[in-house]
Structures are given as C-alpha cells and as structure tokens.
Short mmCIF file of C-alpha atoms in Angstrom, two decimals:
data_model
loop_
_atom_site.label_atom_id
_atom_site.label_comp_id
_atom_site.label_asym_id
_atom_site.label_seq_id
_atom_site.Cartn_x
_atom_site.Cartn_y
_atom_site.Cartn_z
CA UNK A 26 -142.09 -231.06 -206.61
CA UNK A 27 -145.40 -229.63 -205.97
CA UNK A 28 -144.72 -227.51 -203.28
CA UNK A 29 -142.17 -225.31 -205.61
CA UNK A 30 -144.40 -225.39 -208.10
CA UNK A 31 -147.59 -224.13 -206.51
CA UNK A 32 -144.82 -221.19 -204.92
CA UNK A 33 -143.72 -220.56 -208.73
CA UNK A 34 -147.40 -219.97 -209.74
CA UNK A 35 -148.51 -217.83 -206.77
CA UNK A 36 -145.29 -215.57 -207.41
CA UNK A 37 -145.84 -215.55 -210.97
CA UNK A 38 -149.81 -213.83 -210.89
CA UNK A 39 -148.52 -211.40 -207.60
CA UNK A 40 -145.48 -210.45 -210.45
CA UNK A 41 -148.00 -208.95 -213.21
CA UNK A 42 -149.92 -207.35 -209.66
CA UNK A 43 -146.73 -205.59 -207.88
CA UNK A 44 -145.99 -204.64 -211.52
CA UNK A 45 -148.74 -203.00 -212.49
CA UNK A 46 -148.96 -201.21 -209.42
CA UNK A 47 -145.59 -199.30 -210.31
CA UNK A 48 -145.34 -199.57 -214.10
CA UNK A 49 -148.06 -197.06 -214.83
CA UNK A 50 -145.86 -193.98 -213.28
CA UNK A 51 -143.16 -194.63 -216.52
CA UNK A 52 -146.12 -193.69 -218.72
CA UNK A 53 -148.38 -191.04 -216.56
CA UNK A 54 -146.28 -188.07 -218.88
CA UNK A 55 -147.62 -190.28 -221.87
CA UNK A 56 -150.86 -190.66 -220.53
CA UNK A 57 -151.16 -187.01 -219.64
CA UNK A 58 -150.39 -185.59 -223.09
CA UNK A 59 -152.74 -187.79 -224.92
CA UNK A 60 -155.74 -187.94 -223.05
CA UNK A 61 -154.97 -184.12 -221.44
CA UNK A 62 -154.86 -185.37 -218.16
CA UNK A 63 -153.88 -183.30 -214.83
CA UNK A 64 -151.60 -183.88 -212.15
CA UNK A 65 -154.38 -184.72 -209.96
CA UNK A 66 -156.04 -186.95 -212.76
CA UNK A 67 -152.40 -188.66 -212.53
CA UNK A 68 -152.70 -189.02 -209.25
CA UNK A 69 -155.84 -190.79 -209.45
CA UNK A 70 -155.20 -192.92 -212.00
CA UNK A 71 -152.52 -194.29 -209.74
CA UNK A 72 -154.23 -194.28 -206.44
CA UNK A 73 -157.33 -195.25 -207.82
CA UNK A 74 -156.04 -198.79 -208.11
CA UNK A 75 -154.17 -198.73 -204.83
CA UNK A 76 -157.37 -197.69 -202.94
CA UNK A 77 -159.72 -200.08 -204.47
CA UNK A 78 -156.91 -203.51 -203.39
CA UNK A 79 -156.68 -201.94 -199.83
CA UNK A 80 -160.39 -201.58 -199.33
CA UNK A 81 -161.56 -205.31 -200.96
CA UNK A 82 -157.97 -207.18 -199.87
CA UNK A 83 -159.41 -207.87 -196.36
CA UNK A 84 -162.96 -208.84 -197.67
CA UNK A 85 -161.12 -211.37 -200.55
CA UNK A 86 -159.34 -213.11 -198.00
CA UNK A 87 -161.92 -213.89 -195.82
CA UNK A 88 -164.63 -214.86 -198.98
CA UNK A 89 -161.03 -216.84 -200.27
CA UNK A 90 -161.06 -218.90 -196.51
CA UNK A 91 -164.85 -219.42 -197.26
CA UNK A 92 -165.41 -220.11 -200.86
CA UNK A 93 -162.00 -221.70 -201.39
CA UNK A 94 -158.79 -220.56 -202.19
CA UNK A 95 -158.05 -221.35 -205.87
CA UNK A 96 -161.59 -221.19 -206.65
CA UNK A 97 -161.16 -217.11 -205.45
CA UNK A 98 -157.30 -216.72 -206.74
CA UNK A 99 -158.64 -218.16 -210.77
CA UNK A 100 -161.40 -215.59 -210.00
CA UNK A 101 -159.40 -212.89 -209.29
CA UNK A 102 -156.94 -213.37 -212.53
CA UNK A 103 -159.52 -213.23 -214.95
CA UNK A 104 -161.11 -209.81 -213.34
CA UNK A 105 -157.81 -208.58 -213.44
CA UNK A 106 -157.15 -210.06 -217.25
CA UNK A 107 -160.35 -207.99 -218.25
CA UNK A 108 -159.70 -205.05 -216.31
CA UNK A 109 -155.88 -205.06 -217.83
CA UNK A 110 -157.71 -205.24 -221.72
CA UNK A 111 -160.46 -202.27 -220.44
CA UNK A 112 -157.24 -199.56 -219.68
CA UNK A 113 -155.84 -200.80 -222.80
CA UNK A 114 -158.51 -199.20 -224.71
CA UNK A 115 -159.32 -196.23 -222.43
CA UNK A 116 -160.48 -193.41 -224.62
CA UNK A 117 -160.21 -190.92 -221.66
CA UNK A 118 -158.86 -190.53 -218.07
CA UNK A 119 -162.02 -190.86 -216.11
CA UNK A 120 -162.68 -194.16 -217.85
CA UNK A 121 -159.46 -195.09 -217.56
CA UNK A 122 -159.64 -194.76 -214.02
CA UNK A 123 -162.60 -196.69 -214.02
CA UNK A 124 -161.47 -199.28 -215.53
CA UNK A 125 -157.93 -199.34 -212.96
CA UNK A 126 -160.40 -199.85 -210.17
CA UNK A 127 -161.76 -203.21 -212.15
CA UNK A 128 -158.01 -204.38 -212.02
CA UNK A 129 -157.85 -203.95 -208.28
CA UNK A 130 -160.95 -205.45 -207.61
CA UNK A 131 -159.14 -208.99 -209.36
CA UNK A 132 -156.20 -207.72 -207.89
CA UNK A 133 -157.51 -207.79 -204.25
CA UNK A 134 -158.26 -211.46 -205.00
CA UNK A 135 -154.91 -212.45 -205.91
CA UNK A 136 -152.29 -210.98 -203.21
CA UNK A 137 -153.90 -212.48 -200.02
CA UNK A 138 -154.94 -215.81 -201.41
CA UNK A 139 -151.62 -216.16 -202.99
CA UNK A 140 -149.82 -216.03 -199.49
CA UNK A 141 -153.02 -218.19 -197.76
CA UNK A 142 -152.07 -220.85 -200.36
CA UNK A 143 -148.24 -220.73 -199.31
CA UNK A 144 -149.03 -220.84 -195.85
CA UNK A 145 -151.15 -223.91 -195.89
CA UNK A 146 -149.16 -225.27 -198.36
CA UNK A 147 -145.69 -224.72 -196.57
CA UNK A 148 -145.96 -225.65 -193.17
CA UNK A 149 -143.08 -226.47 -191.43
CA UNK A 150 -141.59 -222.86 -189.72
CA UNK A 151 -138.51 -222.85 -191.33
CA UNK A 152 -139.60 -224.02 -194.70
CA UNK A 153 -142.36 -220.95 -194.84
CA UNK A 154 -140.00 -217.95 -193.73
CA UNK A 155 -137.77 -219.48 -196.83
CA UNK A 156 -140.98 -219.35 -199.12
CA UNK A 157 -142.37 -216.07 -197.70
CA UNK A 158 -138.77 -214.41 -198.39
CA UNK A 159 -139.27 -215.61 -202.33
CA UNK A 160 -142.59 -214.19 -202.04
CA UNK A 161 -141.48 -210.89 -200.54
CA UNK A 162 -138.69 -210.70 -203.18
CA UNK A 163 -141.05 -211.08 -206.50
CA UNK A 164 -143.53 -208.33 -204.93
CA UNK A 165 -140.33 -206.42 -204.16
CA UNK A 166 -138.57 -206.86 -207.87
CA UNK A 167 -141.98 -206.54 -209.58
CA UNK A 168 -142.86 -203.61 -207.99
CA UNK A 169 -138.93 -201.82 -208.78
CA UNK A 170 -138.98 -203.56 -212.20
CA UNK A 171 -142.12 -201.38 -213.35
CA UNK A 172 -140.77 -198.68 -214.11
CA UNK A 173 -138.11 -200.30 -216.28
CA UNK A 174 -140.44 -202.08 -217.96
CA UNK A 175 -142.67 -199.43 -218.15
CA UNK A 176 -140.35 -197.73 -219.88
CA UNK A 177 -139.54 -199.87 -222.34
CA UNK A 178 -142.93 -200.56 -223.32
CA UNK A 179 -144.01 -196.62 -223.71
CA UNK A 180 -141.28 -195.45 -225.92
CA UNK A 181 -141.67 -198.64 -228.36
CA UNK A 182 -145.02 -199.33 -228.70
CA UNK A 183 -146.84 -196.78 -226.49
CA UNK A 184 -148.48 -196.57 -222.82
CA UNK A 185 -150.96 -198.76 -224.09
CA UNK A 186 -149.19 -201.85 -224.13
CA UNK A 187 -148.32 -201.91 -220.81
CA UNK A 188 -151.74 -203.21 -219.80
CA UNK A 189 -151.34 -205.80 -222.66
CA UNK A 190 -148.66 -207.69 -221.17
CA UNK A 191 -150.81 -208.98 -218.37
CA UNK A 192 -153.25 -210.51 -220.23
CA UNK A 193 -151.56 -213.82 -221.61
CA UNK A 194 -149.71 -213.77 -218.09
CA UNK A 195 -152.98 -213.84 -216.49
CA UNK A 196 -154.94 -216.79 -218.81
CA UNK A 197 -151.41 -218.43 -218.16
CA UNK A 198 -151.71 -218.98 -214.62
CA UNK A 199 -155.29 -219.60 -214.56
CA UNK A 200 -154.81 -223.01 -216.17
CA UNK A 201 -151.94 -223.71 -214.25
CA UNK A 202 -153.57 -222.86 -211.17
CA UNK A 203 -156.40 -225.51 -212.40
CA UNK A 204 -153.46 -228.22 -213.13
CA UNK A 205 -151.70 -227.98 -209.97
CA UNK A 206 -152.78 -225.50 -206.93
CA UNK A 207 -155.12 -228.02 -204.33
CA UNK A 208 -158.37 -226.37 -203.16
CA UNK A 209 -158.49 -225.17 -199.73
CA UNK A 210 -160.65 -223.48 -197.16
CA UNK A 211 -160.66 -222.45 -193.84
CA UNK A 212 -162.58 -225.07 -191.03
CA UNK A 213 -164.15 -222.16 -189.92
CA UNK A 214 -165.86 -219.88 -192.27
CA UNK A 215 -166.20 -216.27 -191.54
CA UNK A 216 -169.24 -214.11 -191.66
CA UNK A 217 -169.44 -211.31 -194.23
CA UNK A 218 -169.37 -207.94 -192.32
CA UNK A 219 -170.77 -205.69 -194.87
CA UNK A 220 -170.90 -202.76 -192.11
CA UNK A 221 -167.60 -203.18 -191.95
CA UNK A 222 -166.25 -203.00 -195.53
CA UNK A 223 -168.54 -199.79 -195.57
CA UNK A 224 -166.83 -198.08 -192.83
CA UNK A 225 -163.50 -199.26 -194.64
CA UNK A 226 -164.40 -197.86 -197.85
CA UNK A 227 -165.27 -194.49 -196.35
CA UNK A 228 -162.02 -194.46 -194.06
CA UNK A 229 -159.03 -194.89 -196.91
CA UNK A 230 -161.73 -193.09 -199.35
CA UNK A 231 -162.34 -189.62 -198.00
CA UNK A 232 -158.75 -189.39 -196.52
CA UNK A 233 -156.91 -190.35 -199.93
CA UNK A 234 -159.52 -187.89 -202.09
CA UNK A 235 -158.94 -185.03 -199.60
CA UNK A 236 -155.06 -185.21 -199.90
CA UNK A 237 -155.53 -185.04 -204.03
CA UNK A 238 -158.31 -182.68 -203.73
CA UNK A 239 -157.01 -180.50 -201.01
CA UNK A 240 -154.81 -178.46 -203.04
CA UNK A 241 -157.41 -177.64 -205.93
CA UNK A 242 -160.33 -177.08 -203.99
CA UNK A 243 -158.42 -175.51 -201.11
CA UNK A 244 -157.94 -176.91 -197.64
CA UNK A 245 -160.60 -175.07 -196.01
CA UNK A 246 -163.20 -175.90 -198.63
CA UNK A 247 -166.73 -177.70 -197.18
CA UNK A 248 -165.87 -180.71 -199.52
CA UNK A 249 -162.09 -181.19 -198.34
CA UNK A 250 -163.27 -180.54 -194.75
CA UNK A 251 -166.14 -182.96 -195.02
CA UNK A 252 -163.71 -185.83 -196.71
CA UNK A 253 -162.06 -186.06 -193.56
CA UNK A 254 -164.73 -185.32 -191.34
CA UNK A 255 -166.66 -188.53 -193.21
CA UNK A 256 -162.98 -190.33 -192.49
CA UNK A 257 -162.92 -189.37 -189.03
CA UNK A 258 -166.40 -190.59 -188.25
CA UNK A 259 -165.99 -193.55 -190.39
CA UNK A 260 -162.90 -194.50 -187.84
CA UNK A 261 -164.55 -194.03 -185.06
CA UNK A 262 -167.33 -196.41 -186.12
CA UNK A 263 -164.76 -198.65 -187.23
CA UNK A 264 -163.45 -198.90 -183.89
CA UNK A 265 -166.64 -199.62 -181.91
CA UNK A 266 -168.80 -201.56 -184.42
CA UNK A 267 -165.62 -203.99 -185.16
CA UNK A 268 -165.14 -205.38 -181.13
CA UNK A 269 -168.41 -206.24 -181.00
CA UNK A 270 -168.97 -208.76 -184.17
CA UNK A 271 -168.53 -212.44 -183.98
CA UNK A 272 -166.40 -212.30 -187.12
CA UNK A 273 -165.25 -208.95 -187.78
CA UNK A 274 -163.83 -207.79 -190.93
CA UNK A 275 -160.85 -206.13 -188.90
CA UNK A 276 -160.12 -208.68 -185.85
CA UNK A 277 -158.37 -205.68 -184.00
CA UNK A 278 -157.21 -208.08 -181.84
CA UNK A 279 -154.54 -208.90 -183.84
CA UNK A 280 -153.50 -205.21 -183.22
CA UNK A 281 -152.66 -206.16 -179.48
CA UNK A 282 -149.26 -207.40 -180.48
CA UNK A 283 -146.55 -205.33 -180.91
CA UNK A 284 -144.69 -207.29 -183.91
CA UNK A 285 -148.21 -206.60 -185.60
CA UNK A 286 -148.82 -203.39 -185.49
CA UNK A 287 -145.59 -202.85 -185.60
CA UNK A 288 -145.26 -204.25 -189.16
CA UNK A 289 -148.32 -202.58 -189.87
CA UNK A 290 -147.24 -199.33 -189.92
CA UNK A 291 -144.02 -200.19 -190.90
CA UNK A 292 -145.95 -201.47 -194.13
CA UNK A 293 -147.45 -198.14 -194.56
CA UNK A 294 -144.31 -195.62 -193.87
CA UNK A 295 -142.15 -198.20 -196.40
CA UNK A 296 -145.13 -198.27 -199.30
CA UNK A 297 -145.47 -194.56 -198.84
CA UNK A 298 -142.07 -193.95 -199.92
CA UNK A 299 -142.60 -196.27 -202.58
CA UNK A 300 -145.56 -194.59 -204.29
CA UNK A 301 -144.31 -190.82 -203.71
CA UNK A 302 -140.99 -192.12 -204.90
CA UNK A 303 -142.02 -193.47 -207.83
CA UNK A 304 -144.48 -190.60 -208.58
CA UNK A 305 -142.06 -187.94 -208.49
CA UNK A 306 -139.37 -189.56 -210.10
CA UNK A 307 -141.12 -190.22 -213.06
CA UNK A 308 -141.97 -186.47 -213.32
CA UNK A 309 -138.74 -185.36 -212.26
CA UNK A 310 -136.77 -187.25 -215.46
CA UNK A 311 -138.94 -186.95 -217.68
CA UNK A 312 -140.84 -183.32 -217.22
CA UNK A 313 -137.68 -181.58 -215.33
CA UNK A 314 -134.87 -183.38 -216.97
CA UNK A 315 -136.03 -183.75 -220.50
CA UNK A 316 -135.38 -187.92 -220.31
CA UNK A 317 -137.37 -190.14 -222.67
CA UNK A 318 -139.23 -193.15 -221.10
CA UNK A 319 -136.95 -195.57 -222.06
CA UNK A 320 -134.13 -193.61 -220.58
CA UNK A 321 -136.33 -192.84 -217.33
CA UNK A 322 -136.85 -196.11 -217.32
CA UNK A 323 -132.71 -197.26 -217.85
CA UNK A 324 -132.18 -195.02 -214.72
CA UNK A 325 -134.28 -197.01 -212.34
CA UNK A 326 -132.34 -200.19 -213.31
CA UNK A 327 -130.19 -199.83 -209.67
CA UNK A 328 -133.12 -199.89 -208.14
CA UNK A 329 -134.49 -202.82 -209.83
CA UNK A 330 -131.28 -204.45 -209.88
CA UNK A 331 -130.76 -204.13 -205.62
CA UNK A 332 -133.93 -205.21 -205.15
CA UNK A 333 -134.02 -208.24 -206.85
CA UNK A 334 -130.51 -208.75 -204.88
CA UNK A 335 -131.50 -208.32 -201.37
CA UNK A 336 -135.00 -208.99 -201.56
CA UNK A 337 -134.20 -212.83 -201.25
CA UNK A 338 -131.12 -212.37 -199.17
CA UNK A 339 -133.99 -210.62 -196.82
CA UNK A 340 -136.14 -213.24 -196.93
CA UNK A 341 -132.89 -215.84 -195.30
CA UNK A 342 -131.97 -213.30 -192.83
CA UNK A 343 -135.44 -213.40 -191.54
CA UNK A 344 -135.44 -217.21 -191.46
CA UNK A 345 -131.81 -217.22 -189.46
CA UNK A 346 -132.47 -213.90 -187.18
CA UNK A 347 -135.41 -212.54 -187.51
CA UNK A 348 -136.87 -209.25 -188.76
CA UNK A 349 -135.19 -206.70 -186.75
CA UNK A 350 -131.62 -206.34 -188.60
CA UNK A 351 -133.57 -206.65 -192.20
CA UNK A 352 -135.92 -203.75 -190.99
CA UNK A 353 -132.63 -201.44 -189.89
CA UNK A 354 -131.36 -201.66 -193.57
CA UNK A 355 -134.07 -200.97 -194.82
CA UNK A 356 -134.69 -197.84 -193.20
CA UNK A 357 -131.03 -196.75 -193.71
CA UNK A 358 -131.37 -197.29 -197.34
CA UNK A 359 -134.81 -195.28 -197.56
CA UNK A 360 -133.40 -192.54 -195.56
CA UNK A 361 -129.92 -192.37 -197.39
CA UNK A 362 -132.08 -192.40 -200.68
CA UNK A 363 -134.56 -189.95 -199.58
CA UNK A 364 -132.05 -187.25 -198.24
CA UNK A 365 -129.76 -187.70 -201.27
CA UNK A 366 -132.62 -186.58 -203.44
CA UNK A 367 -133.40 -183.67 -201.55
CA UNK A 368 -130.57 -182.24 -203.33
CA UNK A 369 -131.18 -182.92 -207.02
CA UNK A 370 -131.52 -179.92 -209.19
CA UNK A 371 -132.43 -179.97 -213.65
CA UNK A 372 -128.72 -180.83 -213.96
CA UNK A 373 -127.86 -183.44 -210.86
CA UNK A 374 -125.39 -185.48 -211.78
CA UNK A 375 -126.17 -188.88 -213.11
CA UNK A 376 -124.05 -190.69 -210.44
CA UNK A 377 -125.96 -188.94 -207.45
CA UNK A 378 -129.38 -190.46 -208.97
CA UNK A 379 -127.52 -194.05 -209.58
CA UNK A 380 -126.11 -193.99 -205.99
CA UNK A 381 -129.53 -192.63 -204.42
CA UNK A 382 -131.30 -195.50 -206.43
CA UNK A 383 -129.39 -198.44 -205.75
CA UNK A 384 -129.81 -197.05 -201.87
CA UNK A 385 -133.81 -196.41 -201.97
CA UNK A 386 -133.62 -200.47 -203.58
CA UNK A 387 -131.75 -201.72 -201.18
CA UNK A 388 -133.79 -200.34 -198.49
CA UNK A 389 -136.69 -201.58 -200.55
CA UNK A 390 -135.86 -205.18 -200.29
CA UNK A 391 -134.77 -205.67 -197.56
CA UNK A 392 -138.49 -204.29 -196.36
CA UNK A 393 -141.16 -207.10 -197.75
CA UNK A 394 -140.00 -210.40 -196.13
CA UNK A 395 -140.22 -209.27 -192.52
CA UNK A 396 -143.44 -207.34 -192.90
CA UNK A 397 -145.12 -210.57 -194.10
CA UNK A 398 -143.20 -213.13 -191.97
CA UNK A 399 -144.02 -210.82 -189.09
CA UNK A 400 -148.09 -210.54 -189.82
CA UNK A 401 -148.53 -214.43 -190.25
CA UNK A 402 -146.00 -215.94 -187.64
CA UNK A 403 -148.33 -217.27 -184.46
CA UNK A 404 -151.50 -217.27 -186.94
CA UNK A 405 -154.12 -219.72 -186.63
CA UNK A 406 -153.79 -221.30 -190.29
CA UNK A 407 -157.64 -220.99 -190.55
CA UNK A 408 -157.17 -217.05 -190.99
CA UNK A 409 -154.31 -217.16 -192.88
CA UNK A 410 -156.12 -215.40 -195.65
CA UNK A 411 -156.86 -212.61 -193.21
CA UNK A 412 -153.82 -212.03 -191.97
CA UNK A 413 -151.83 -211.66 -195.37
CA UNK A 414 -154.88 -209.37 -196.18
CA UNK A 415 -154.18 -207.06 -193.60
CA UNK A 416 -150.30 -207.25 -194.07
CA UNK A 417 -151.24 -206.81 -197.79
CA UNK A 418 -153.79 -203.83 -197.06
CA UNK A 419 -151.35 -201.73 -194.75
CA UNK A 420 -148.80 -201.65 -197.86
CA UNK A 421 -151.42 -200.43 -200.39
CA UNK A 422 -152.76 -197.78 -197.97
CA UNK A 423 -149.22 -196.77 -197.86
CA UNK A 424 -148.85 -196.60 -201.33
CA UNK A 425 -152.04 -194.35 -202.03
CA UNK A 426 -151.12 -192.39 -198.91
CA UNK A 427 -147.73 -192.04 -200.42
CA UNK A 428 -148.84 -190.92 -203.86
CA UNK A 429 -151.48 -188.40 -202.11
CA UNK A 430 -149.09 -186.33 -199.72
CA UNK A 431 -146.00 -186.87 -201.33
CA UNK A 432 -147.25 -186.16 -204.69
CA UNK A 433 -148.49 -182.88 -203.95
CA UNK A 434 -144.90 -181.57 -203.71
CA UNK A 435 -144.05 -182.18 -207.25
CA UNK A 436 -141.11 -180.32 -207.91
CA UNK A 437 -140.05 -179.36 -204.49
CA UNK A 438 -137.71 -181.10 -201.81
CA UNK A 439 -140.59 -181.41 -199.53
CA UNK A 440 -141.21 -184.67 -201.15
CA UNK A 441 -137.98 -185.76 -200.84
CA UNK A 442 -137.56 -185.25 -197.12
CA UNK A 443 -141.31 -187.01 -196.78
CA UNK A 444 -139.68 -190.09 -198.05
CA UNK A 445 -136.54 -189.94 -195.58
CA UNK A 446 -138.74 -189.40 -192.80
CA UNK A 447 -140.72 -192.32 -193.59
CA UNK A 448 -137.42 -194.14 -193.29
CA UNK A 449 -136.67 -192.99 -190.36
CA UNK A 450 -139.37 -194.28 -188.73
CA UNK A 451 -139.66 -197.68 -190.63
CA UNK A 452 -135.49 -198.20 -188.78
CA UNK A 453 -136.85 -196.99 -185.43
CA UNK A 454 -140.03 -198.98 -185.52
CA UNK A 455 -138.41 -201.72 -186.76
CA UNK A 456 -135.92 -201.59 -183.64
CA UNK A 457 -138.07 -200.97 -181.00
CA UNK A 458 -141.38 -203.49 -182.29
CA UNK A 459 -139.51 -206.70 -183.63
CA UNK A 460 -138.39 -209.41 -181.41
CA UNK A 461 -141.82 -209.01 -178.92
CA UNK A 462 -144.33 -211.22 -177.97
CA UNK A 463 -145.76 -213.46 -180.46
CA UNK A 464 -149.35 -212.73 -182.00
CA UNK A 465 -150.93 -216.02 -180.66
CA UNK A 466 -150.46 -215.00 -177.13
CA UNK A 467 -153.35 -212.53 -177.55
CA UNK A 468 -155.60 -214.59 -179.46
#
C-alpha cells in the first residue's frame, strides 16, 4: 500500500509544478492589460520560471542525494507555496517576474526528487517503467490541463487566482510527505560544483535573454552579440572544466550513450513545441480571434483530454516495447498539429483547431514516459536524482527555448512550422537513437 501511495504524493506536488508551468499563458492577455506589460515582458514572465528549474534542477538533485530526499522535496514545496502567494500579489511585471523565479527555485526541488523517490522506491524493472509511465502522464496532463484551468480561473475570479490554487495543494503534500514518504540518500554523496552551476547559469541565461532581446535591441546590437558570446564561452568552459571534476555537476559521461542523448534532445525539440505552442495559442484566441479566457481555455480541452488518454497508455507501451514506437507518435502528432496550424487565419474554422489539438496532445503524451524511462534505465540508483535532473532540465530548456524563438513569430506561420519541425526531428531521433546500447555500459 505504500508504494502507491508515496507514487500518488510525488505525482500530486509535480501536478501543481507541470501546471503552473503552462497555466500562466491562459492569463498573459490578462496580465498584460493590467500591469501594461509587453510581449517581451510576457515572454519573460514565462521563461523566467522555466530558466530558473533548468539551471537549479541538476544542483537539487544532487543536494536531494546528499541531504536526503524528502528532507529536499518538503523543502522545495514550501519555496514554491511562498513563491505561488508572492505572484499572487504582484503589483507589477518585473516583480512579478521576480517572484516566478522564487517558484522555480522550489520547483527545481520537487521534479527530480520526486522521480529519485520513485526510483528507489520502485525497484523491480517492470514495476518502475509502469510507475514512470503514471509519472510521465500527470506531468503530461498537468502541463495540457493549464491552460484549461487557466482559463477558468481568469475569467471568474481573475489571473490572480491562479497562483492561489497551489498553495493549499502545496501545505497538503508537505504533511503527507512527513506521514508517509521514507528518507533516503545516496551512499555516495556528491561534491557541490559551484563552477559548474556558474557556467550553467550563464549558458541557458545569455542564450534565452538574447532570443527575447534580439528583436528589440536588434540582432547586431553589442548586448545581443555579447549574450551569446558570454553563452558561447560559458559552453566551452562547460565542456573542459566538467571532465576534469571528481563529481561534476554535468557527468557528460552519461552523454556517451546514444538512448541518452538521444532523449535529451528529444526532451528539448518536444518541450519547445510545447512552450511556443502554448504561447502563441493563447495570443492567437484571444488577441486575433476575439475568444474570452474561459473559451480559450474550452478550446484546449482536446488537448488536455488526449493527453491524459495516451499519456498512460505511453507509459505501458514503454514497459511492453520500449520507447521507439511511443516516440514515432509522438512526432507524427506534433508534426500533423504543427503543419495544420500553419494554415489558421482570424476566421479558421473551429474544427481545424479541435482536430490540430487533439493531434499536438496526442503527440504530447505519448512523449514523457520514454524520455524519462530512457534517462534512468542502466542508472546507478545512487544518482538517480541526477539523472531525472538532467532528463528534467533538457525539457525546461526546451520549454524556454521554445517560448524564446517561437514566440518571436507571434502572428505569423513561422511559428507554426517551428513547431512541426521540432516534430520532425523528435520521430527521426526517436527512430534512429532508441533501442541502443544501454547507459551503464559507459559508466
């Protein structure tokens, strides 16, 4: 009884997470008439909590394998329970955006642990794919399901409340987590690598702010050029300081497989079309066709509703087969999505946006399970922590990368076509990298 239990708690804090990531873009038209925010302050208050959970998510699940794992997930609720109260109150969209970035720093604590504490806690091979597929599909419906409940929430009460609703979630599952989650650690504790986390920070930092930035302050501007020169350098430092530490913060060894990396960027191409999805379909309904929030929010429901369908069916086929066919469908359903849209005008036709909906969530969930299965399968169980974190930190790069590039073509098909092609290459990567050796062999 346990076992389920501990799984029903650890999906229940990632739900108000993967939410919150995705519920915000129902109110960012609400947002930006009352606080008289621009698209790029949109932007930002988007990506500003996507870049802070891929930048700590490594770090918390290496401190979570040192300082213990429910000791570091009840930490991580209550940051994110104060952070959630903080944008409640915003009187502005710079603090606003401050305050997202105090979410993500409890957020960062909660995704990795969460799937450390299934790991140790299921493990039998069979048993964890099953868990790791309900895991996948909660992220996956929480995620679709923000923008219908995002919806709902702005046009009754207001854009405020939607950072209410995690706060009794959160307080929730911090006693629970107290009543029934065992403590854990790793038998081997990792260093900190603060050099590391710098290098990181600077990486995902000057990249994402030069794709907002780059269209205001112009391409060839000395602070756009310098944002990626910073990101370049940064890299390359990454690259040669990380090989050479003990305990690194990035073990690119791990990179040596080809099921790794190959969910890795798989991650990224499938969270980018998430983000610059959601991002311009919120504007597109609501600023080009006229559509309340609630009604915005009604429209997503095939989306939400074919994710929360396949997202567990995913999660089984992965168990019985393996990633590869899971990874096909979902890049057929991204693509079909994406190139559907490409052709949406002010007065599409409701069906084409139901049909390219209910595609974009089917491609959607079938996406999480094998990502995750993939990352941790061969793992040493002592860096389980790190391995989720990485699995979790290639989707939120995606995600900010997502709302960055794809989000500067508000209002064009260029978006659109982004979003197929990062199907496209989350079907082909998915055929040619699953199935390979495992990621033990190279440890």
């Amino acid at each position: 009884m346990r076992k389920p239990l501990v799984l029903a708690i650890c999906c229940m804090s990632l739900f108000i997470v993967g939410l919150d990531a995705t519920i915000v873009n129902l109110a960012l038209p609400s947002i930006r008439r009352e606080l008289g925010a621009s698209v790029t302050g949109l932007q930002w208050t988007v990506d500003a909590y996507t870049l802070v959970l891929a930048a700590l998510l490594v770090l918390s699940g290496s401190t979570a394998d040192r300082l213990g794992r429910r000791r570091t997930f009840q930490a991580g609720l209550v940051l994110f329970s104060v952070g959630s109260l903080l944008c409640s109150i915003a009187p502005s969209v710079g603090l606003l955006v401050v305050f997202r970035m105090v979410q993500a720093a409890g957020g960062s604590m909660l995704n990795p642990v969460a799937m450390s504490i299934i790991t140790n806690t299921f493990t039998e091979k069979r048993e964890r794919a099953r868990a790791i597929g309900v895991w996948g599909g909660v992220v996956g419906l929480s995620m679709a399901a923000g923008p219908l409940v995002g919806g709902a929430l702005v046009e009754t009460i207001g854009w405020r409340s939607i950072f209410w609703l995690n706060v009794p979630v959160g307080v929730l599952a911090v006693v629970l987590t107290a009543l029934f989650v065992p403590e854990s650690k790793a038998a081997r504790p990792r260093r900190l690598d603060p050099v590391g986390q710098v290098l990181v920070v600077l990486v995902l930092a000057g990249t994402v702010f030069g794709i907002i930035e780059g269209p205001g302050e112009g391409w060839t501007s000395p602070l756009i050029i310098g944002c990626f020169v910073v990101a370049a350098l940064a890299l390359v430092g990454l690259l040669r300081y990380e090989p050479r530490r003990e305990d690194p913060l990035l073990d690119l060894r791990f990179f040596r497989s080809i099921p790794f990396s190959g969910a890795t960027v798989i991650a990224v191409c499938a969270f980018a079309a998430l983000g610059g999805f959601l991002f311009l379909n919120s504007i597109y309904l609501q600023e080009t066709r006229g559509f309340s929030a609630l009604h915005a929010g009604l429209l997503t429901l095939p989306m939400a509703a074919t994710t929360a369908v396949f997202a567990p069916l995913s999660g089984r086929i992965v168990g019985a087969w393996g990633a590869r066919v899971p990874l096909l469908i979902a890049g057929t359903g991204l693509t079909t999505a994406g190139v559907l849209l490409t052709t949406t005008t002010p007065t599409s036709s409701l069906a084409l946006l139901v049909v390219a909906y209910a595609a974009f969530g089917i491609g959607f969930g079938m996406v999480n399970a094998p990502i995750t299965n993939t990352a941790v399968s061969g793992m040493p169980t002592e860096q389980a922590g790190v391995a989720a974190a990485i699995a979790s930190t290639s989707r939120q790069v995606g995600a900010a990368l997502g709302v960055a590039l794809i989000g500067a073509f508000a209002g064009s098909a260029v978006g659109w076509w982004i979003i197929a092609g990062c199907g496209v290459a989350v079907a082909v990567l998915g055929a040619a990298t699953t199935g390979q050796r495992a990621l033990k062999s190279v440890l």
